[in-house]
Coordinates of C-alpha atoms in Angstrom, one line a residue:
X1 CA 0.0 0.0 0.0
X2 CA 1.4 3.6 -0.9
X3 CA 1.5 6.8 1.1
X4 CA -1.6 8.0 1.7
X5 CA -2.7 11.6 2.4
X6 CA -5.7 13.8 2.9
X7 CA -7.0 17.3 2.2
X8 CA -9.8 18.7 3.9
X9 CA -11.3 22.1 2.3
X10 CA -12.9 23.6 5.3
X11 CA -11.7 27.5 4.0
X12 CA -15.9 28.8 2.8
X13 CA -17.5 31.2 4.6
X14 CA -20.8 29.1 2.8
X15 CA -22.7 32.6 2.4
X16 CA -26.1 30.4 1.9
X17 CA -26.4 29.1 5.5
X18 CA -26.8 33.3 6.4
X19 CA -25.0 32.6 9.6
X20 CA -22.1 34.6 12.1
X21 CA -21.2 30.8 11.9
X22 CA -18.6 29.6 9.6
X23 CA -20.5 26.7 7.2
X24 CA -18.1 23.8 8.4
X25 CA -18.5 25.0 12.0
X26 CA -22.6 24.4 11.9
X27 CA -23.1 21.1 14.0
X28 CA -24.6 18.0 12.8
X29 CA -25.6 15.8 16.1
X30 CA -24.1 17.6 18.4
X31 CA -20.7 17.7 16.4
X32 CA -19.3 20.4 13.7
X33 CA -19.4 19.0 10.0
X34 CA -15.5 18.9 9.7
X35 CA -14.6 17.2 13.0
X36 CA -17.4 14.6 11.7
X37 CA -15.1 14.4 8.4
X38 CA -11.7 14.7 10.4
X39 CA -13.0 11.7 12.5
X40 CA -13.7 9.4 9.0
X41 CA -10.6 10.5 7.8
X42 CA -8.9 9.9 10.7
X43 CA -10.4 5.9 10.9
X44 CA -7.7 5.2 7.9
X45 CA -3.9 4.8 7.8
X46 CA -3.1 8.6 6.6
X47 CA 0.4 9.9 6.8
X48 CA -0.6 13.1 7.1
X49 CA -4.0 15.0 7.1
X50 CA -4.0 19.1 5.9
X51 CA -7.4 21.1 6.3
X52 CA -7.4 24.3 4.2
X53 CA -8.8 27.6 6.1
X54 CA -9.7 30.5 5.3
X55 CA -13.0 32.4 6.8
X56 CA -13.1 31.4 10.8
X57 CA -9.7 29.8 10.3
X58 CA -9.0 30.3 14.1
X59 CA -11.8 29.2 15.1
X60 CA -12.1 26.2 12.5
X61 CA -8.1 25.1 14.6
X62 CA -9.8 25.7 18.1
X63 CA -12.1 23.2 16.9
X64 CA -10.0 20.4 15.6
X65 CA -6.4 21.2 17.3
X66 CA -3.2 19.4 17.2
X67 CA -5.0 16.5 14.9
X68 CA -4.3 17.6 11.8
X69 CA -2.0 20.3 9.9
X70 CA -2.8 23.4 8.3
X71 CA -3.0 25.8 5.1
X72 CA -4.4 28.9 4.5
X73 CA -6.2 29.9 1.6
X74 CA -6.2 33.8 2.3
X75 CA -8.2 34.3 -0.9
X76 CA -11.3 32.1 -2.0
X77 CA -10.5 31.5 -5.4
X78 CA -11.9 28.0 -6.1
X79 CA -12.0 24.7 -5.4
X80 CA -8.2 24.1 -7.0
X81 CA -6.3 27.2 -5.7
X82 CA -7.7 25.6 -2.4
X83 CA -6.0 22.3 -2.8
X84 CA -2.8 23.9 -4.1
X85 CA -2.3 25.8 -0.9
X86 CA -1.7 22.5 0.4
X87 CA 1.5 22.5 -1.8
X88 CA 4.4 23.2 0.2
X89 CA 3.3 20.7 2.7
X90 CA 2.8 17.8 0.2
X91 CA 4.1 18.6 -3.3
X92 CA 7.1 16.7 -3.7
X93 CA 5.8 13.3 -1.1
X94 CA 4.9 9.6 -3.1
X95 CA 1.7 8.5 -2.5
X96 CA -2.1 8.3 -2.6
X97 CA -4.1 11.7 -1.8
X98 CA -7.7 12.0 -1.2
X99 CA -9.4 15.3 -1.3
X100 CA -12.6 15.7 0.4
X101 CA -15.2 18.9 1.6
X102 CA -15.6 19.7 4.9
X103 CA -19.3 20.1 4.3
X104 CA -20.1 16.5 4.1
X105 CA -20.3 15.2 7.4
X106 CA -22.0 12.2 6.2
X107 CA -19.4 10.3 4.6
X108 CA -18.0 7.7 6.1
X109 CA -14.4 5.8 6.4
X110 CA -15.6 2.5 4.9
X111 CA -16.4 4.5 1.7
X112 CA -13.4 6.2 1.5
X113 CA -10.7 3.5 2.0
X114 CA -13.0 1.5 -1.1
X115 CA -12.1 4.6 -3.0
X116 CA -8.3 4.1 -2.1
X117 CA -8.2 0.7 -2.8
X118 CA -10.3 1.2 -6.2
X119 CA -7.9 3.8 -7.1
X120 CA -4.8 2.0 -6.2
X121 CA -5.8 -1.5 -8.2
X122 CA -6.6 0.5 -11.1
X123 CA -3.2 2.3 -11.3
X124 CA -4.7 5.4 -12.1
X125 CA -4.1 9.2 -11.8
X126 CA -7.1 10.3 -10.4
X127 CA -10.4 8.7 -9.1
X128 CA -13.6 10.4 -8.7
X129 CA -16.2 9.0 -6.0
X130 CA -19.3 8.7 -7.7
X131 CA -23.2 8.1 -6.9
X132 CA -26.1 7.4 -8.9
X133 CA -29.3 9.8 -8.4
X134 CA -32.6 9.8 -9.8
X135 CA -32.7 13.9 -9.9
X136 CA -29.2 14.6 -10.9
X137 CA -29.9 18.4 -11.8
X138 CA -27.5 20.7 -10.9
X139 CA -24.6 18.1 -10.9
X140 CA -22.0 17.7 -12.7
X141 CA -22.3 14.4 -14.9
X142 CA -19.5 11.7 -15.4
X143 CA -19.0 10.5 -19.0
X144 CA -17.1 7.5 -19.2
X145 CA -15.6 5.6 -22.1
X146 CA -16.4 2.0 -23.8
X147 CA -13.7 0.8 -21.0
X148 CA -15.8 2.4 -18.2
X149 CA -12.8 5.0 -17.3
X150 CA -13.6 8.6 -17.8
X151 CA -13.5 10.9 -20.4
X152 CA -14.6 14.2 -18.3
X153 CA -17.1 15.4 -16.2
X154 CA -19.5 17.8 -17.8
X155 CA -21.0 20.5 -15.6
X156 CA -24.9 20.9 -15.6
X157 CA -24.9 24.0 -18.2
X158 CA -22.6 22.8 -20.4
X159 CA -24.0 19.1 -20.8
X160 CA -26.4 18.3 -24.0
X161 CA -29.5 16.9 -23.8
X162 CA -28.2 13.2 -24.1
X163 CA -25.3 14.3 -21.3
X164 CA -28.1 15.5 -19.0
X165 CA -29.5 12.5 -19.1
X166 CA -26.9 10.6 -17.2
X167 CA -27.5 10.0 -13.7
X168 CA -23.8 8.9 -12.6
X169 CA -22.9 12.2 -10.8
X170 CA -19.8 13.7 -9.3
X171 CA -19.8 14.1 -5.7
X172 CA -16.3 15.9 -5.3
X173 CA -14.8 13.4 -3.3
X174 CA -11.6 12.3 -5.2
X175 CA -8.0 10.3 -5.0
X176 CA -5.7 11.7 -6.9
X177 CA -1.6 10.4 -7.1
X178 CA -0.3 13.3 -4.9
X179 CA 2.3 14.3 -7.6
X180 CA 0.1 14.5 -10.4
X181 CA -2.1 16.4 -8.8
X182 CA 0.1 18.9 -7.7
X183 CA 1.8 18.8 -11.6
X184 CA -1.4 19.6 -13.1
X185 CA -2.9 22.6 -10.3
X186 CA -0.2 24.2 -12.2
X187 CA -2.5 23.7 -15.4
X188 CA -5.4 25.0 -14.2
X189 CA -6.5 28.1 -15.5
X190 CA -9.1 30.4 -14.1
X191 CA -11.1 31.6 -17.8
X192 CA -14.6 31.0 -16.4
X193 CA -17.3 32.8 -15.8
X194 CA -16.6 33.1 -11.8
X195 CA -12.6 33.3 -12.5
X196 CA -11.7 30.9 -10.2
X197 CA -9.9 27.6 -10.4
X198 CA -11.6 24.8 -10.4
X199 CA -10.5 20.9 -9.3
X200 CA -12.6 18.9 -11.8
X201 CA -10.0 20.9 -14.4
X202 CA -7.4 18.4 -13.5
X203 CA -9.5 15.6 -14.8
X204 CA -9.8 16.7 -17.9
X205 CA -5.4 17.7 -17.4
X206 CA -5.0 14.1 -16.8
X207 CA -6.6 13.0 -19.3
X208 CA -5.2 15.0 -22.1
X209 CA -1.9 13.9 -20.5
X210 CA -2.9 10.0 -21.7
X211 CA -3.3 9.5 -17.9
X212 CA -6.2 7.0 -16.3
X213 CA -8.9 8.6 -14.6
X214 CA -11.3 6.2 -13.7
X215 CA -14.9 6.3 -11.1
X216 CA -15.6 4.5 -7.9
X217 CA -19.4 4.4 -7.8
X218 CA -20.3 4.3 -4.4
X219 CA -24.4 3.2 -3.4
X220 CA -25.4 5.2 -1.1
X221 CA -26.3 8.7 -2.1
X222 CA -27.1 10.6 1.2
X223 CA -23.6 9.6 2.5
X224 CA -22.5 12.4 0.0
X225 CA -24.5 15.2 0.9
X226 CA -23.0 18.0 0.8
X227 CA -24.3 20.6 3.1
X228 CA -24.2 24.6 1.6
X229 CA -28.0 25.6 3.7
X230 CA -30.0 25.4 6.4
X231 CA -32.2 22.8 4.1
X232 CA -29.5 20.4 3.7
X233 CA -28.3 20.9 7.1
X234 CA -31.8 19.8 8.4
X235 CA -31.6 16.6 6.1
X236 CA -28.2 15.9 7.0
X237 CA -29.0 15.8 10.8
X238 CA -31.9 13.7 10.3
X239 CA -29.8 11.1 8.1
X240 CA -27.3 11.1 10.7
X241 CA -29.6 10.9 13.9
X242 CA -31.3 7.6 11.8
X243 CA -27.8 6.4 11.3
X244 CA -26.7 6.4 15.2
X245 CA -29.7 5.4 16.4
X246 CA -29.9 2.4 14.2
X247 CA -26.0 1.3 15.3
X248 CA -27.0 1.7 19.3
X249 CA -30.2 -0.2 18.4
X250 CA -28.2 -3.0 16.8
X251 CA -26.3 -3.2 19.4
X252 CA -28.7 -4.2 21.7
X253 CA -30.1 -1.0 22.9
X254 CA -34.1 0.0 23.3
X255 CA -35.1 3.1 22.0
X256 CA -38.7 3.4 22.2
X257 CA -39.6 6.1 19.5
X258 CA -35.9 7.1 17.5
X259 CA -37.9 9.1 15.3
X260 CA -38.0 11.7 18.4
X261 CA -34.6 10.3 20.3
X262 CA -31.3 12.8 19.6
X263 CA -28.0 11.1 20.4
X264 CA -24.9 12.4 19.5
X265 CA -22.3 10.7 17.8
X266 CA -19.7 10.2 20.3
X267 CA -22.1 8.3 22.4
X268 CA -21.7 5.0 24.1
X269 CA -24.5 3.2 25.2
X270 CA -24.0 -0.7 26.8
X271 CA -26.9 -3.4 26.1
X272 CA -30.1 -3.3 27.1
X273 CA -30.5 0.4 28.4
X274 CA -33.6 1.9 27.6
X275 CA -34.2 5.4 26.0
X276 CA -37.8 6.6 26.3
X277 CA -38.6 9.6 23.5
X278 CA -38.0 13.3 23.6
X279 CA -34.5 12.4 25.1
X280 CA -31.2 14.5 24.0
X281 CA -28.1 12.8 24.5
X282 CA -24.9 14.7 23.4
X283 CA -21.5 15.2 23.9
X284 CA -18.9 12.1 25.5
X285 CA -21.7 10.9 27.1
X286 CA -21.1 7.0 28.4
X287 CA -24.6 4.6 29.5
X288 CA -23.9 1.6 31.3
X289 CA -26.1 -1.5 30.8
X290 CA -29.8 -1.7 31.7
X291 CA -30.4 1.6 32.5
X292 CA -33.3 3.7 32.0
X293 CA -33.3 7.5 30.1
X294 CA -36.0 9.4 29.8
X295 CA -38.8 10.4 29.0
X296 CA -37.9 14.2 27.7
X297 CA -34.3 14.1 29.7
X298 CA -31.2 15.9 28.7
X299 CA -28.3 14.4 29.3
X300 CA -24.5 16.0 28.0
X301 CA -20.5 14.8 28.4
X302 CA -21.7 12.5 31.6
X303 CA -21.1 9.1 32.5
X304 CA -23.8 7.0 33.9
X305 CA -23.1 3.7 34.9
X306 CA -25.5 0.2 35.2
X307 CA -29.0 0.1 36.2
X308 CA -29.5 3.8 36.5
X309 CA -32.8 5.4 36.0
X310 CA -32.9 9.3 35.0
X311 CA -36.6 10.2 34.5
X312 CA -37.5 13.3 33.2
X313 CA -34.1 15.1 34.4
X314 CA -31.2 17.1 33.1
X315 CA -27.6 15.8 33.8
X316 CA -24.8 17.7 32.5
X317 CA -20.6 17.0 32.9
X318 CA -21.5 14.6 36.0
X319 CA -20.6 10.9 37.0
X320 CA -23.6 8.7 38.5
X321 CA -22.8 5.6 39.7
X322 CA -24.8 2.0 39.5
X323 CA -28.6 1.8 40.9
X324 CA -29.3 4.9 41.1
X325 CA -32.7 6.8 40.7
X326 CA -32.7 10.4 39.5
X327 CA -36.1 12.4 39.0
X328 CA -38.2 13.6 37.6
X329 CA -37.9 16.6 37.1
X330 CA -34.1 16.9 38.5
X331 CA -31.0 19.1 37.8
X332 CA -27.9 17.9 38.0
X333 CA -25.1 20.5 37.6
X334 CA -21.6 20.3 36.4
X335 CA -19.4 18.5 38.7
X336 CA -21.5 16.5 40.6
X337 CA -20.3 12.7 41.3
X338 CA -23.8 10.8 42.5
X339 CA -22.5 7.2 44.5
X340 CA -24.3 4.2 43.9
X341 CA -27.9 3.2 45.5
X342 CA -28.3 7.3 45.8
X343 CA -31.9 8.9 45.5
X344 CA -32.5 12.3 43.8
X345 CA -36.0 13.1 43.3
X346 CA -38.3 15.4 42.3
X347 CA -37.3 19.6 41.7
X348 CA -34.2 18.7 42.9
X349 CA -30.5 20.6 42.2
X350 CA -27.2 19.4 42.4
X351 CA -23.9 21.5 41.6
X352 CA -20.6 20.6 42.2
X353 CA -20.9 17.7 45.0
X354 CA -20.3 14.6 45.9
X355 CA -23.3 12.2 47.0
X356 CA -22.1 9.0 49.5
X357 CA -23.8 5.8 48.8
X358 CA -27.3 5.0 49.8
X359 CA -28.2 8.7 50.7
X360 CA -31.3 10.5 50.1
X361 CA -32.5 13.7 48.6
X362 CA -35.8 13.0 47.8
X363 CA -37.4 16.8 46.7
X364 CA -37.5 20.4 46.6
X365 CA -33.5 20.8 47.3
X366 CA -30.7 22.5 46.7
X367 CA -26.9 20.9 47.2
X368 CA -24.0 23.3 45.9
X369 CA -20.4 23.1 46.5
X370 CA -21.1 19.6 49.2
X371 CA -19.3 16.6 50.1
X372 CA -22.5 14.4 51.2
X373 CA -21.2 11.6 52.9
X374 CA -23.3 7.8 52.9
X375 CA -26.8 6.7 53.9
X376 CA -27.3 10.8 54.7
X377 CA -31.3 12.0 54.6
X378 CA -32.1 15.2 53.3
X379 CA -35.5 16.8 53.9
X380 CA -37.8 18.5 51.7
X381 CA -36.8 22.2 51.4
X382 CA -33.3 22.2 52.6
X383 CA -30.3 24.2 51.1
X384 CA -26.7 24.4 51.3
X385 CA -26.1 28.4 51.6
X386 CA -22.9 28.2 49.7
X387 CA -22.6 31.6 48.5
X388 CA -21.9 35.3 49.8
X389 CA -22.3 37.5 47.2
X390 CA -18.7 37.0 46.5
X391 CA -17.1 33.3 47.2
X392 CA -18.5 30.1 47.4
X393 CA -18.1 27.7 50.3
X394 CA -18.0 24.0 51.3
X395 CA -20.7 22.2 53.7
X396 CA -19.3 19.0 54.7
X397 CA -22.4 16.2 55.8
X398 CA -20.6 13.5 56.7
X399 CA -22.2 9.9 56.8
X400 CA -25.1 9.1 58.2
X401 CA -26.9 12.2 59.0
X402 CA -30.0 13.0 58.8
X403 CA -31.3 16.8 58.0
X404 CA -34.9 17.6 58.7
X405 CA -37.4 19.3 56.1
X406 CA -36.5 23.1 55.2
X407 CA -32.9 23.2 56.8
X408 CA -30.8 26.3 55.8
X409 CA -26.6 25.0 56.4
X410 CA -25.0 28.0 55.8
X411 CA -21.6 27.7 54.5
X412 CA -18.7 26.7 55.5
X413 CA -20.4 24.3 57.9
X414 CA -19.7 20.7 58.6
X415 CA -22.6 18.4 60.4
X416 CA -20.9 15.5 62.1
X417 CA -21.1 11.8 61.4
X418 CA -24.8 10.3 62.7
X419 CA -25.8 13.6 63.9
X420 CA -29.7 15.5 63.7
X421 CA -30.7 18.8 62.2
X422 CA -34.5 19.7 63.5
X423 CA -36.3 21.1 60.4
X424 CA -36.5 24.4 59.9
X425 CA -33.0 25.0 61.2
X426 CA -30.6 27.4 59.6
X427 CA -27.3 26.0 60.8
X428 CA -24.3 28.4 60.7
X429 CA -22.1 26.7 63.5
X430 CA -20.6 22.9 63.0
X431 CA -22.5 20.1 64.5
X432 CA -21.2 17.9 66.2
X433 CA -21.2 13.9 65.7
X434 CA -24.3 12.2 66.9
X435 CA -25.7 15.4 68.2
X436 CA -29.2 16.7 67.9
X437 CA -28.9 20.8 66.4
X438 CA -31.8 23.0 66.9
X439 CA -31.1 26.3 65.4
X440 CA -35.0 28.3 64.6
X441 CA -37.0 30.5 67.4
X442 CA -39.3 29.6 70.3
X443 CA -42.7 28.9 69.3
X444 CA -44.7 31.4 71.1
X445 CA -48.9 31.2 71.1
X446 CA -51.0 33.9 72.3
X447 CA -54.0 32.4 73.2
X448 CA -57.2 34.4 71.4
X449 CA -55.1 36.3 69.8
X450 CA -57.2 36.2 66.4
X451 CA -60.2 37.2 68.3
X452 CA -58.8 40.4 70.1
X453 CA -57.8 41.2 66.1
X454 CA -61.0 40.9 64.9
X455 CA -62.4 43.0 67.6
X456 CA -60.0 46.1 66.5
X457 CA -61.4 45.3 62.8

């Protein structure tokens, strides 16, 4: 196998999507359309991967980092003055180079390394990836010879009647031997009606040159959408959301309605979880086995592991461990680690804290900045006061505690080990172990009180 090598243009500003957003930027499940071709491209053995920027190109390398190299095409003056700023990295290097747009997220790595291998047995110069469509308007057609290897690719207003007539389209997708490419960018001259420099040129370069150019007809047309509006964007997020949801399915997970289940595509979900609909899924997120998610839960970049039920709940950048039960209607905050056999119920928030195993916070809560420690109770109505106006601060619970309904412990406070907190307390001094704290007013009653009031009425 030769050298292989990839060019990603990702330099469009893609004036159609009518966005602050640069086009390859938009997401598509959660992820941006060129990380989703930079992870494809990635799946093969590629010496060395360049994406060419232009509009957003900071931004477009905050996105993808240290994974791949970069070239800038200052100027947007076609698809081929693209690819040749790519020269100085890969001009003179032997080898196999695919060149593929950043605006189609949907291809995939299977596809690409048949068009490698296609273009490699056939010894040729350049390949083009090629689909059949039923409404090929717009696209450029691929003629091909008696031998089946192409002649040129015609462009929709320049094709006859007859040429229009060919369905075998031109999806922009090619493999091209890296020194013959960069030979005939040279070539390519800019005498059109946009002046700019096109890549399909060096086809017909090739070609003149007695080289083979030849077509890899891949079979599924969606995997080659390319995305330049809103309208494709839409379709390209529904193809994509079918195609996860079908590969968790198959892999033995239960998603009750996937026609109204978002899960992004860094997702990992073990066997025999169940998703119930309206539920978003996003980010790193990690499921562990027969869990339950959802209905019309939101969960991002968490990790959840076996037998977990989150009902009706929002979970973001938090661990939960094993058997635990979370809603409805809960909100758990960034930073939060839940322990196993832990209860979170209903209009309750967590926010950076840890929950000890077996311990309850069963409604109307709040728990910020708290190390809760195991088999702890936590009323209805109580808060950790964790904030002045100006810092934040620690309440420490420690293991078996148990905190009556519509407790105030404000911050920094720690209740000790097996210790009570009467409800209605606000708690600003520590408690000590196995101690019973009472911190609220004398009830006073003044007997016929309401009566004497009426009587002034």
């Amino acid at each position: 196998m030769s050298n292989r090598y990839a060019i990603i243009l990702a330099a469009g500003q893609g004036t159609r999507m009518k966005s602050k957003l640069y086009k390859v930027l938009h997401p598509v499940c959660g992820k941006p359309m060129v990380q989703h071709v930079v992870d494809q491209v990635s799946q093969l053995k590629i010496n060395k991967i360049v994406t060419i920027i232009g509009h957003g190109a900071e931004k477009v390398k905050a996105q993808l980092g240290e994974s791949v190299e970069y070239a800038l095409q200052e100027e947007q003056l076609g698809t081929a003055h693209a690819v040749m700023q790519a020269k100085e990295i890969l001009k003179d290097r032997d080898g196999v180079t695919i060149v593929v747009c950043g605006d189609t997220p949907l291809i995939k790595s299977e596809t690409m390394e048949a068009l490698f291998n296609h273009h490699e047995k056939m010894s040729a110069s350049a390949t083009i990836l090629t689909v059949l469509t039923k409404d090929p308007e717009g696209y450029g057609r691929v003629i091909r010879n008696s031998e089946g290897l192409v002649e040129r690719i015609v462009e929709q207003k320049d094709a006859t009647i007859e040429e229009q007539k060919i369905n075998e389209i031109n999806t922009g997708t090619y493999c091209f031997d890296n020194k013959s490419l960069f030979a005939a960018l040279n070539e390519v001259s800019n005498e059109n009606a946009q002046s700019e420099y096109y890549l399909p040129d060096v086809i017909e370069i090739l070609r003149q040159q007695g080289k083979v150019v030849t077509a890899f007809q891949t079979e599924d047309y969606e995997e080659t959408l390319g995305v330049n509006d809103r309208i494709a964007l839409a379709e390209a997020e529904r193809i994509m959301k079918e195609r996860i949801n079908k590969s968790h399915m198959k892999n033995g997970v239960t998603i009750i309605d996937p026609a109204n289940t978002y899960i992004g595509a860094d997702v990992k979900i073990a066997s025999d979880t169940v998703i119930y609909p309206g539920t978003i899924i996003s980010g790193h997120t990690e499921i562990g086995q027969d869990c339950e998610v959802g209905p019309n839960s939101e969960l991002k970049d968490c990790i959840i592991k076996d037998r977990t039920v989150v009902r009706q709940s929002v979970v973001h950048e938090s661990t939960i461990a094993s058997e635990v039960k979370i809603g409805p209607f809960s909100h758990i905050r960034p930073q939060t680690i839940v322990h196993d056999h832990v209860k979170v119920g209903n209009f309750v928030e967590l926010k950076k804290s840890s929950i000890g195993s077996g311990s309850k916070i069963s409604h109307l809560s709040y728990i910020g900045d708290a190390e809760v420690g195991d088999n702890v109770n936590i009323g209805c109505g109580s808060i950790t006061v964790n904030y002045d106006g100006k810092n934040k601060y620690l309440t420490k619970i420690e293991d078996e505690v148990f905190i009556g309904c519509n407790t105030n412990l404000v911050a920094p406070v720690t209740i000790g080990k097996g210790a009570y907190v009467a409800a209605g307390s606000t708690i600003t001094k520590d408690v000590p172990s196995e101690a019973l704290s009472i911190a609220r007013a004398h009830q006073v009653n003044k007997d016929h009180y309401v009566q004497k009031l009426n009587a002034k009425k």
